[in-house]
XYZ file of C-alpha atoms in Angstrom:
686
model
C 67.685 132.811 -25.234
C 67.506 131.708 -28.878
C 67.736 128.088 -27.770
C 64.776 128.540 -25.414
C 62.660 130.058 -28.187
C 63.412 127.130 -30.463
C 62.348 124.680 -27.734
C 59.094 126.583 -27.091
C 58.209 126.744 -30.791
C 58.923 123.030 -31.183
C 56.686 122.208 -28.216
C 53.846 124.316 -29.579
C 54.123 122.580 -32.925
C 53.644 119.250 -31.191
C 50.609 120.197 -29.107
C 48.585 122.816 -30.975
C 46.948 123.122 -34.347
C 47.033 126.858 -33.788
C 50.810 127.124 -34.153
C 52.129 130.135 -36.031
C 53.772 129.506 -39.409
C 52.858 125.840 -39.171
C 54.249 123.689 -41.968
C 52.623 120.349 -42.950
C 53.394 117.732 -40.311
C 55.104 114.415 -40.942
C 53.261 111.096 -40.614
C 52.644 110.166 -37.004
C 52.083 113.770 -35.905
C 49.740 114.536 -32.982
C 47.441 117.485 -33.514
C 45.739 119.135 -30.546
C 42.420 120.915 -31.051
C 42.581 124.092 -28.957
C 39.518 125.985 -30.180
C 35.771 125.414 -30.049
C 35.265 127.510 -33.187
C 33.947 125.996 -36.401
C 36.912 127.061 -38.510
C 40.330 128.630 -38.290
C 43.601 127.539 -36.770
C 43.315 125.356 -33.729
C 39.888 124.024 -34.752
C 38.896 120.464 -35.530
C 38.125 121.451 -39.116
C 41.645 122.865 -39.530
C 43.242 119.818 -37.959
C 41.304 117.472 -40.252
C 42.405 119.492 -43.249
C 46.066 119.283 -42.240
C 46.341 115.802 -40.757
C 47.795 113.045 -42.906
C 47.957 109.273 -42.883
C 49.060 107.970 -39.482
C 48.327 111.170 -37.543
C 46.382 111.596 -34.307
C 43.956 114.388 -33.481
C 43.452 114.974 -29.766
C 41.780 117.733 -27.732
C 43.061 120.182 -25.147
C 41.281 119.163 -21.926
C 41.519 122.706 -20.557
C 39.415 123.892 -23.496
C 37.313 120.733 -23.547
C 37.049 119.672 -19.867
C 35.654 116.137 -19.426
C 33.369 117.236 -16.588
C 31.925 120.129 -18.597
C 32.060 119.218 -22.288
C 32.423 122.093 -24.748
C 30.484 122.422 -28.007
C 31.994 122.721 -31.449
C 28.984 124.186 -33.240
C 29.331 123.395 -36.934
C 27.588 125.311 -39.675
C 28.538 122.925 -42.478
C 29.744 119.389 -42.932
C 33.337 118.568 -41.997
C 35.633 117.291 -44.714
C 35.582 113.527 -45.237
C 38.184 111.473 -43.410
C 40.158 110.292 -46.404
C 43.675 110.116 -44.931
C 43.488 106.592 -43.534
C 45.203 105.459 -40.346
C 43.900 108.585 -38.614
C 43.013 108.551 -34.908
C 40.552 111.073 -33.487
C 40.857 110.663 -29.737
C 38.553 112.633 -27.448
C 38.599 110.063 -24.647
C 40.554 112.424 -22.392
C 38.343 115.451 -22.969
C 34.749 116.584 -23.221
C 34.016 117.263 -26.887
C 30.605 117.805 -28.459
C 30.253 118.019 -32.227
C 27.016 119.984 -32.438
C 25.149 119.974 -35.745
C 22.143 121.985 -34.637
C 23.065 124.827 -37.023
C 23.531 122.613 -40.087
C 20.875 121.939 -42.713
C 19.872 119.360 -45.305
C 21.225 115.881 -44.620
C 24.491 117.026 -43.058
C 26.502 114.211 -41.458
C 28.656 114.684 -38.356
C 31.660 112.665 -39.546
C 32.065 110.799 -42.844
C 34.745 108.096 -42.832
C 35.907 107.451 -46.376
C 39.161 105.566 -45.789
C 40.630 102.626 -43.902
C 42.171 101.880 -40.511
C 40.860 104.959 -38.707
C 39.939 105.145 -35.021
C 37.340 107.558 -33.635
C 36.701 107.511 -29.896
C 35.379 109.617 -27.046
C 33.343 112.088 -29.099
C 29.821 113.282 -28.543
C 28.062 113.805 -31.882
C 24.716 115.542 -31.495
C 21.884 117.204 -33.429
C 22.899 116.571 -37.044
C 20.039 116.426 -39.554
C 21.585 113.386 -41.265
C 23.752 110.678 -39.729
C 25.985 111.267 -36.753
C 28.639 109.123 -38.426
C 28.741 107.473 -41.833
C 31.159 104.851 -43.117
C 31.284 104.674 -46.905
C 32.232 101.851 -49.246
C 35.872 102.962 -48.867
C 35.691 102.710 -45.078
C 37.087 99.349 -44.002
C 38.957 98.144 -40.918
C 37.945 101.177 -38.867
C 37.283 101.285 -35.121
C 34.412 103.449 -33.922
C 34.405 103.725 -30.133
C 36.210 101.624 -27.572
C 36.262 100.741 -23.886
C 33.903 102.988 -21.903
C 36.004 102.434 -18.755
C 39.124 103.928 -20.326
C 39.514 107.692 -20.459
C 37.848 110.617 -18.726
C 35.334 111.543 -21.433
C 31.657 111.023 -20.505
C 31.694 107.574 -22.124
C 35.427 106.932 -22.025
C 36.568 105.709 -25.418
C 32.973 105.126 -26.451
C 31.261 107.748 -28.557
C 27.962 109.344 -27.581
C 25.842 109.738 -30.705
C 22.497 111.293 -29.950
C 19.582 113.295 -31.369
C 20.624 112.930 -35.017
C 18.482 112.340 -38.092
C 15.965 115.137 -37.750
C 15.737 115.300 -41.556
C 14.230 111.805 -41.492
C 17.156 110.451 -43.519
C 19.752 109.672 -40.900
C 20.466 108.698 -37.338
C 23.381 107.375 -35.298
C 25.896 105.293 -37.286
C 25.469 103.834 -40.759
C 27.747 101.496 -42.680
C 27.132 101.400 -46.412
C 28.961 98.650 -48.294
C 31.619 98.803 -45.608
C 33.495 95.829 -44.182
C 35.708 94.667 -41.326
C 34.905 97.580 -39.041
C 34.513 97.498 -35.255
C 31.653 99.442 -33.675
C 32.366 99.183 -29.962
C 31.111 100.626 -26.684
C 29.090 103.516 -28.066
C 26.021 105.117 -26.520
C 23.540 105.720 -29.328
C 20.369 107.403 -28.148
C 17.390 109.450 -29.312
C 18.253 109.260 -33.008
C 15.976 108.584 -35.932
C 17.956 105.349 -36.412
C 20.561 103.742 -34.182
C 23.014 101.581 -36.170
C 22.312 100.546 -39.764
C 24.414 98.094 -41.724
C 23.514 98.189 -45.414
C 25.276 95.815 -47.816
C 28.063 95.545 -45.238
C 29.898 92.421 -44.162
C 32.391 91.074 -41.640
C 31.852 93.896 -39.170
C 32.043 93.527 -35.380
C 29.282 95.380 -33.517
C 29.721 94.940 -29.807
C 28.910 96.452 -26.417
C 26.798 99.321 -27.691
C 23.910 100.866 -25.782
C 21.222 101.614 -28.355
C 18.368 103.393 -26.620
C 15.293 105.491 -27.382
C 15.850 105.664 -31.130
C 13.061 105.172 -33.631
C 14.942 102.253 -35.198
C 17.583 100.451 -33.162
C 20.008 98.043 -34.890
C 19.280 96.979 -38.473
C 21.158 94.646 -40.811
C 19.959 94.907 -44.406
C 21.510 92.705 -47.087
C 24.529 92.348 -44.810
C 26.369 89.120 -44.030
C 28.947 87.557 -41.729
C 28.705 90.297 -39.151
C 29.423 89.547 -35.493
C 27.062 91.035 -32.892
C 27.804 90.746 -29.174
C 26.524 92.402 -25.984
C 24.473 95.101 -27.638
C 21.655 96.422 -25.448
C 18.674 97.669 -27.429
C 16.249 99.338 -25.059
C 13.127 101.437 -25.548
C 13.660 101.958 -29.237
C 10.396 102.203 -31.129
C 11.667 99.303 -33.247
C 14.700 97.546 -31.779
C 16.197 94.996 -34.173
C 15.995 93.104 -37.437
C 18.198 91.365 -39.977
C 16.746 91.028 -43.493
C 18.114 90.173 -46.900
C 17.464 88.901 -50.384
C 19.645 85.787 -50.314
C 20.550 83.148 -47.770
C 23.987 84.708 -47.455
C 22.478 87.958 -46.255
C 21.051 86.111 -43.257
C 24.298 84.439 -42.222
C 25.373 86.589 -39.283
C 26.760 85.623 -35.885
C 24.220 87.031 -33.445
C 24.064 85.409 -30.019
C 21.828 85.837 -26.971
C 24.173 88.368 -25.346
C 22.355 90.892 -27.519
C 19.143 92.003 -25.826
C 15.996 93.879 -26.753
C 14.200 95.437 -23.794
C 16.073 93.091 -21.429
C 15.175 89.979 -23.432
C 17.699 87.996 -25.495
C 17.873 88.011 -29.261
C 17.462 84.452 -30.533
C 19.077 84.184 -33.963
C 19.380 80.544 -34.989
C 21.049 79.224 -38.120
C 21.008 75.606 -39.301
C 18.942 74.288 -36.380
C 16.576 71.299 -36.360
C 13.866 70.033 -34.012
C 14.301 72.707 -31.331
C 12.047 75.094 -29.404
C 12.826 78.786 -29.087
C 13.371 79.831 -25.410
C 10.277 81.517 -23.988
C 12.112 84.610 -22.742
C 13.125 85.625 -26.275
C 12.642 89.241 -27.302
C 13.402 88.761 -31.006
C 13.396 85.543 -33.049
C 14.958 84.565 -36.353
C 15.240 80.995 -37.630
C 17.492 80.762 -40.677
C 17.927 77.699 -42.902
C 16.323 75.573 -40.222
C 13.767 72.783 -39.962
C 11.087 71.850 -37.410
C 11.523 74.830 -35.106
C 8.786 75.530 -32.545
C 8.130 79.165 -31.673
C 5.510 79.314 -28.944
C 4.142 81.523 -26.138
C 6.419 84.482 -26.825
C 5.811 88.190 -26.365
C 7.541 89.866 -29.305
C 7.269 93.638 -29.297
C 8.909 96.757 -30.654
C 11.171 95.286 -33.308
C 11.611 96.119 -36.954
C 10.674 92.497 -37.529
C 9.147 90.589 -34.648
C 9.706 87.062 -35.952
C 11.638 86.054 -39.076
C 11.774 82.696 -40.842
C 14.149 82.600 -43.790
C 14.800 79.407 -45.764
C 13.046 77.472 -42.987
C 10.554 74.613 -43.332
C 8.115 72.512 -41.295
C 8.127 74.831 -38.277
C 5.360 75.874 -35.911
C 4.547 79.432 -34.850
C 1.754 79.382 -32.287
C 0.234 81.254 -29.336
C 2.529 84.265 -29.594
C 1.721 87.895 -28.898
C 3.317 89.949 -31.670
C 2.597 93.665 -31.374
C 4.021 97.088 -32.179
C 6.570 95.954 -34.765
C 7.183 97.219 -38.282
C 6.701 93.642 -39.442
C 5.052 91.035 -37.230
C 5.815 87.663 -38.872
C 8.032 87.577 -41.958
C 8.611 84.460 -44.060
C 11.225 84.553 -46.813
C 11.572 81.499 -49.054
C 10.015 79.334 -46.341
C 7.424 76.620 -46.851
C 5.226 74.071 -45.079
C 5.099 76.055 -41.849
C 2.111 76.363 -39.487
C 1.122 79.777 -38.102
C -1.795 79.514 -35.676
C -3.473 81.095 -32.642
C -1.237 84.149 -32.598
C -2.286 87.663 -31.636
C -0.748 89.995 -34.206
C -1.659 93.587 -33.518
C -0.583 97.183 -34.182
C 2.209 96.275 -36.595
C 3.043 97.810 -39.935
C 2.594 94.484 -41.735
C 1.136 91.706 -39.591
C 2.171 88.696 -41.733
C 4.369 88.890 -44.796
C 4.998 85.937 -47.110
C 7.788 86.531 -49.605
C 8.553 83.753 -52.086
C 6.904 81.378 -49.618
C 4.352 78.660 -50.412
C 2.315 75.845 -48.883
C 2.105 77.427 -45.436
C -0.928 76.990 -43.163
C -2.350 80.007 -41.279
C -5.326 79.501 -38.978
C -6.993 80.882 -35.827
C -4.881 84.030 -35.742
C -6.178 87.401 -34.577
C -4.817 89.986 -36.993
C -5.935 93.354 -35.698
C -5.237 97.070 -36.204
C -2.236 96.637 -38.491
C -1.471 98.800 -41.495
C -1.512 95.668 -43.660
C -2.975 92.377 -42.470
C -1.454 89.951 -44.991
C 1.225 90.823 -47.550
C 1.892 88.260 -50.262
C 4.736 88.565 -52.747
C 5.293 85.803 -55.306
C 3.705 83.333 -52.880
C 1.080 80.690 -53.685
C -0.837 77.709 -52.338
C -0.903 79.034 -48.788
C -4.036 78.237 -46.759
C -5.833 80.882 -44.679
C -8.940 80.041 -42.664
C -10.522 80.604 -39.251
C -8.497 83.819 -38.867
C -9.903 87.141 -37.715
C -8.858 90.149 -39.800
C -9.992 93.147 -37.784
C -9.658 96.833 -38.658
C -6.466 96.526 -40.670
C -6.059 99.541 -42.943
C -5.495 97.123 -45.832
C -6.631 93.600 -45.077
C -4.605 91.919 -47.846
C -1.819 93.407 -49.970
C -1.417 91.331 -53.081
C 1.017 92.832 -55.605
C 1.424 89.457 -57.368
C -2.131 88.944 -58.564
C -1.343 85.872 -60.667
C -0.594 83.790 -57.576
C -3.547 81.936 -56.026
C -3.961 80.981 -52.379
C -6.749 79.288 -50.402
C -8.936 81.479 -48.163
C -11.493 79.062 -46.676
C -11.904 75.487 -45.487
C -15.095 74.800 -47.394
C -18.595 74.515 -45.987
C -19.582 74.336 -43.154
C -16.076 74.819 -41.667
C -15.941 78.280 -43.184
C -13.305 80.847 -43.990
C -12.203 83.942 -42.088
C -13.757 86.908 -40.328
C -13.201 90.210 -42.158
C -14.197 93.355 -40.289
C -14.879 95.222 -43.551
C -17.180 92.517 -44.941
C -20.570 94.087 -45.666
C -22.531 91.073 -46.864
C -25.645 89.815 -45.089
C -26.364 86.455 -43.472
C -29.882 85.543 -44.509
C -29.181 82.115 -45.982
C -27.143 78.991 -45.368
C -25.760 75.938 -47.166
C -22.775 75.324 -49.469
C -24.258 77.707 -52.035
C -25.806 80.030 -49.419
C -29.233 79.563 -50.978
C -30.979 77.649 -48.212
C -33.382 79.132 -45.664
C -31.944 80.441 -42.365
C -28.697 82.106 -41.325
C -25.589 80.130 -40.404
C -23.093 82.800 -39.265
C -21.487 82.778 -42.723
C -21.931 85.594 -45.201
C -24.138 84.923 -48.192
C -21.597 86.401 -50.623
C -17.833 85.743 -50.943
C -15.232 88.169 -49.626
C -13.347 89.166 -52.773
C -9.589 89.819 -52.502
C -8.747 89.901 -56.212
C -9.595 88.062 -59.400
C -7.790 84.884 -58.297
C -8.437 84.984 -54.573
C -11.656 85.081 -52.558
C -13.009 83.760 -49.281
C -16.126 81.799 -50.272
C -17.433 81.466 -46.706
C -16.585 84.594 -44.686
C -17.766 84.626 -41.070
C -20.155 87.331 -39.930
C -18.690 87.291 -36.413
C -15.275 86.710 -34.931
C -14.335 83.078 -34.867
C -14.945 81.550 -32.366
C -16.551 83.602 -29.580
C -17.298 82.024 -26.224
C -15.861 84.778 -24.063
C -17.824 87.632 -22.532
C -16.631 91.237 -22.814
C -14.581 93.010 -20.169
C -15.689 96.433 -18.954
C -13.657 98.872 -16.878
C -14.324 102.298 -15.388
C -12.108 105.341 -14.950
C -13.365 106.550 -11.558
C -10.398 107.963 -9.651
C -11.748 107.306 -6.154
C -11.607 110.996 -5.233
C -14.162 113.564 -4.123
C -15.615 115.621 -6.957
C -17.078 119.110 -6.617
C -19.425 119.066 -9.617
C -21.515 116.561 -11.532
C -19.061 114.262 -13.298
C -19.006 111.452 -15.813
C -17.520 108.020 -15.289
C -16.325 106.540 -18.570
C -16.994 102.854 -19.103
C -14.715 101.114 -21.598
C -15.664 97.679 -22.891
C -13.463 95.341 -24.923
C -14.156 92.028 -26.629
C -11.537 90.161 -28.641
C -14.010 88.086 -30.605
C -17.375 89.249 -31.905
C -17.041 92.722 -30.454
C -19.062 94.655 -27.889
C -22.732 95.070 -28.708
C -23.930 97.114 -25.704
C -22.767 98.351 -22.316
C -25.367 98.687 -19.547
C -25.329 100.454 -16.176
C -27.409 101.457 -13.140
C -26.643 104.419 -10.854
C -27.846 103.828 -7.280
C -31.419 102.531 -7.656
C -32.125 104.251 -10.969
C -33.397 102.343 -14.032
C -30.964 100.482 -16.291
C -29.422 102.565 -19.077
C -27.099 101.876 -22.022
C -24.018 103.831 -23.013
C -25.098 103.808 -26.664
C -28.512 105.339 -26.002
C -28.037 107.347 -22.808
C -24.349 108.232 -22.820
C -21.783 107.498 -20.147
C -22.898 107.414 -16.466
C -23.322 110.911 -14.982
C -23.047 111.213 -11.199
C -25.315 114.011 -9.903
C -26.264 112.987 -6.348
C -24.262 114.402 -3.457
C -23.105 111.455 -1.395
C -20.062 109.719 -0.043
C -21.314 106.360 -1.314
C -22.966 106.500 -4.720
C -22.995 103.121 -6.472
C -22.614 102.135 -10.125
C -23.457 98.684 -11.465
C -22.282 97.984 -15.025
C -21.758 95.181 -17.544
C -21.495 94.529 -21.308
C -22.829 92.059 -23.867
C -21.025 91.077 -27.094
C -22.377 90.377 -30.564
C -22.480 86.656 -29.841
C -24.741 87.218 -26.825
C -22.120 86.585 -24.136
C -23.005 88.644 -21.054
C -20.356 89.865 -18.631
C -21.031 88.053 -15.347
C -21.043 88.836 -12.538
C -21.904 92.463 -13.099
C -19.322 94.882 -11.738
C -20.417 97.094 -8.835
C -18.486 100.248 -8.041
C -19.157 101.732 -4.600
C -17.931 104.746 -2.676
C -18.437 107.213 -5.522
C -18.096 110.623 -3.889
C -19.742 113.897 -4.929
C -19.873 117.101 -2.830
C -21.097 120.238 -4.597
C -21.560 122.360 -1.471
C -18.766 124.557 -0.085
C -17.913 124.633 3.637
C -19.790 126.882 6.090
C -17.860 129.666 7.811
C -19.460 130.574 11.154
C -18.858 133.447 13.548
C -15.309 134.428 14.189
C -13.553 136.382 16.926
C -10.189 137.877 17.606
C -7.901 138.548 20.516
C -7.678 141.336 21.505
C -11.324 142.126 20.804
C -11.030 145.897 21.183
C -8.099 148.195 20.722
C -4.952 146.720 19.229
C -1.745 148.125 20.582
C 1.265 148.834 18.415
C 3.335 145.674 17.703
C 0.619 143.512 19.246
C -0.164 140.257 17.383
C -3.827 139.515 16.737
C -5.211 135.988 16.902
C -8.327 135.091 14.926
C -10.679 132.205 15.767
C -13.389 130.831 13.498
C -15.812 127.902 13.283
C -15.726 126.150 9.856
C -17.713 123.009 9.029
C -18.430 120.792 6.012
C -20.920 117.974 6.456
C -20.110 116.063 3.249
C -16.440 115.761 2.284
C -15.064 117.568 5.337
C -12.905 120.649 5.704
C -9.603 120.300 3.914
C -7.970 123.606 4.966
C -8.732 127.132 6.142
C -6.719 130.176 5.137
C -6.525 133.671 6.581
C -5.490 136.467 4.239
C -4.646 139.951 5.477
C -3.701 143.231 3.823
C -1.801 146.139 5.327
C -3.319 149.575 4.723
C -4.303 149.916 1.078
C -1.959 147.250 -0.307
C -3.575 144.982 -2.874
C -1.010 142.249 -2.285
C -1.453 140.557 1.029
C -0.177 137.680 3.078
C -1.791 134.258 3.609
C -1.311 131.474 6.088
C -3.109 128.282 7.001
C -5.164 128.310 10.180
C -4.657 125.447 12.617
C -7.492 123.347 14.052
C -8.109 122.950 17.778
C -9.875 119.622 18.282
C -10.921 120.626 21.814
C -12.691 123.860 20.898
C -13.585 122.801 17.366
C -12.261 126.136 16.101
C -9.663 127.081 13.525
C -7.158 129.673 14.746
C -4.067 131.553 13.707
C -1.223 129.915 15.565
C 0.990 132.994 15.692
C -1.602 135.551 14.802
C -1.473 138.490 12.459
C 1.933 140.038 13.186
C 2.009 143.234 15.238
C 2.114 146.470 13.272
C 3.040 150.084 13.843
C 0.569 152.630 15.196
C -2.137 153.853 12.824
C -1.788 150.752 10.626
C -5.016 149.556 9.019
C -5.426 145.779 8.796
C -8.023 144.157 6.539
C -8.529 140.416 6.645
C -10.719 137.656 5.220
C -11.160 133.918 5.807
C -11.198 131.263 3.056
C -12.223 127.632 3.518
C -11.823 124.595 1.225
C -13.347 121.152 1.502
C -11.894 117.840 0.324
C -13.833 118.031 -2.927
C -12.244 121.354 -3.838
C -15.260 123.560 -3.079
C -14.277 126.817 -1.433
C -15.868 129.867 0.138
C -14.523 133.251 1.220
C -15.839 135.319 4.137
C -14.685 138.865 3.430
C -17.524 140.711 5.164
C -19.442 141.120 1.901
C -16.444 142.615 0.158
C -15.650 145.061 2.970
C -13.184 142.817 4.782
C -12.853 142.618 8.548
C -10.903 145.642 9.701
C -9.012 146.927 12.710
C -6.625 149.821 13.214
C -3.610 149.809 15.480
C -4.184 152.676 18.000
C -1.629 155.475 18.344
C 1.086 155.093 20.941
C 1.618 158.036 23.366
C 5.131 159.523 23.533
C 7.078 158.769 26.767
C 7.031 162.361 28.068
C 3.280 162.587 27.501
C 2.692 159.452 29.468
C 4.909 160.707 32.299
C 2.998 164.011 32.578
C -0.287 162.120 32.493
C 0.841 159.876 35.329
C 2.042 162.884 37.385
C -1.237 164.671 36.769
C -3.229 161.675 37.861
C -1.016 161.290 40.932
C -1.464 164.978 41.847
C -5.222 164.656 41.558
C -5.183 161.560 43.734
C -3.115 163.322 46.433
C -5.410 166.334 46.425
C -8.496 164.161 46.835
C -6.822 162.270 49.648
C -5.923 165.482 51.514
C -9.421 166.817 51.225
C -10.788 163.629 52.687
C -8.325 163.867 55.579
C -9.497 167.391 56.385
C -13.062 166.158 56.686
C -12.224 163.500 59.264
C -13.762 164.535 62.697
C -11.533 164.989 65.808
C -12.499 162.943 68.820
């Protein structure tokens, strides 16, 4: 018996952190988490406190079933992983580290030592980072093969919904090196994966989805990125730095942003970026052509660092934090790009002698940002509705903002000068499309010949309508929306049916008031350069029905007395001459009940009547039935026939008892026999 007890105690010491009288374990010990509580024996917190270098922490799959993961709801940050050579393995269980009850910038797990492995965990709802690797955290493995293990993502970690404080996210490496971030699912965080001042890390096979920021490398070098899928993040990817070394990372096209490859070229010459690229960086390169790309939803859409004599043209660069970023790059041409809805449209940092022309820079927070950059040439660009057209912290650096007269400068949407004169000094009679006064940027920079209209404008506006094609039951408005990428929309015109021409600016949006199945709307716009939208658009089949259906006479079977348990069928004629009858309902109430029953009446195409297929169900004797009929047309108009609030009513007649009926039959039979006999007595004898 004593021997058996010793064996049992030894086994418990090997598999459970909750062992009684547990002494510190030797190196290489396996600790099993057996409790979902935040603290106490058997918990993850207790195991972390007791584990030493070389130990493994695993999880009891009966407490943490893979098919129904269990939450460890933390109320404070776990102790840092300082042991080194520690493995936290949840790949055979379903474990959720839940930080929803923590505050401040609490982090899920902080790795502060080397050679640790963390796999199979789900780390959710922490206000700070889900996982943080410090400057002491080197040669660690975070995640693994998603096909190995029974956890929801196998050996990969699921790191989601972290960073609600605004200062965190999924995984961050801070001055940390030689780590492997592999096979993790990182979703719905403030940030996905951030490498800050971190080098020689391997980031591979991670799904980074629906975060605000996806994968960012900041001042980080010699990192290897492979097979990372960045999808539907607000801003998917960027790599930025202060020196050339910070840009030297091994990032190939197996990394994708929204199903498009990341193109990250280093030391290339005389090449053209593939047109399917989703993110572009050209580092220490010469004569690179970047053309006809659609670059969206990145931290930086297009980056040139230490790159010269390259061409960036005809690209659509929208919805990025930074659109085009040049760092220590010169003699490049940036032309005919659409750069819209970015934080900073074009940023030049320590970059000079670049040529920027014929770009549309619209609706960005900052149009042009210049830092320690000079002798760049800007003309024939359109700067439209940027919150700050030019940000110029280095005011002592001069750039060129026009191409002289009559070629002109740029269009600035916030320019308020008039165009009454012409000529090189704008003192000659007659307008020339160029403002009479310069557009002043700062003391050293001004556009001497700002355009009054977008440059150039030969394209007419485009106008669309929002009519849904459906029947409407009341007067309704159709909204016309006009756009013009150049000089802007001046007026939008329209005609309803044969009415006079109106303008949206003076008369408001078109209002449809005539009942018809085929109202018409003709509409078009004109821009500030006089381009008229041709041909005019004509919208037909605009449907308005403001009249409800008509409910005619109705009947029921039986018409008179209703016997107990006898169903009653109701027939009614319902018509709608405009949009047509959509459905007819019958509602009935039993006795004085205020809650009734409803069913749809069927239509008989032969009789043209609506009827109750099965009728109002039979009821017991002396039951009062009240009913009403409701009809709807295809425009949504409806009408109720409830007999002017009195409802249509019938009462189920009483049923005679069996013995009463028998006596009545016998009485009637007796009377019949008596009458017969009397008639026989009156028959004459021949």
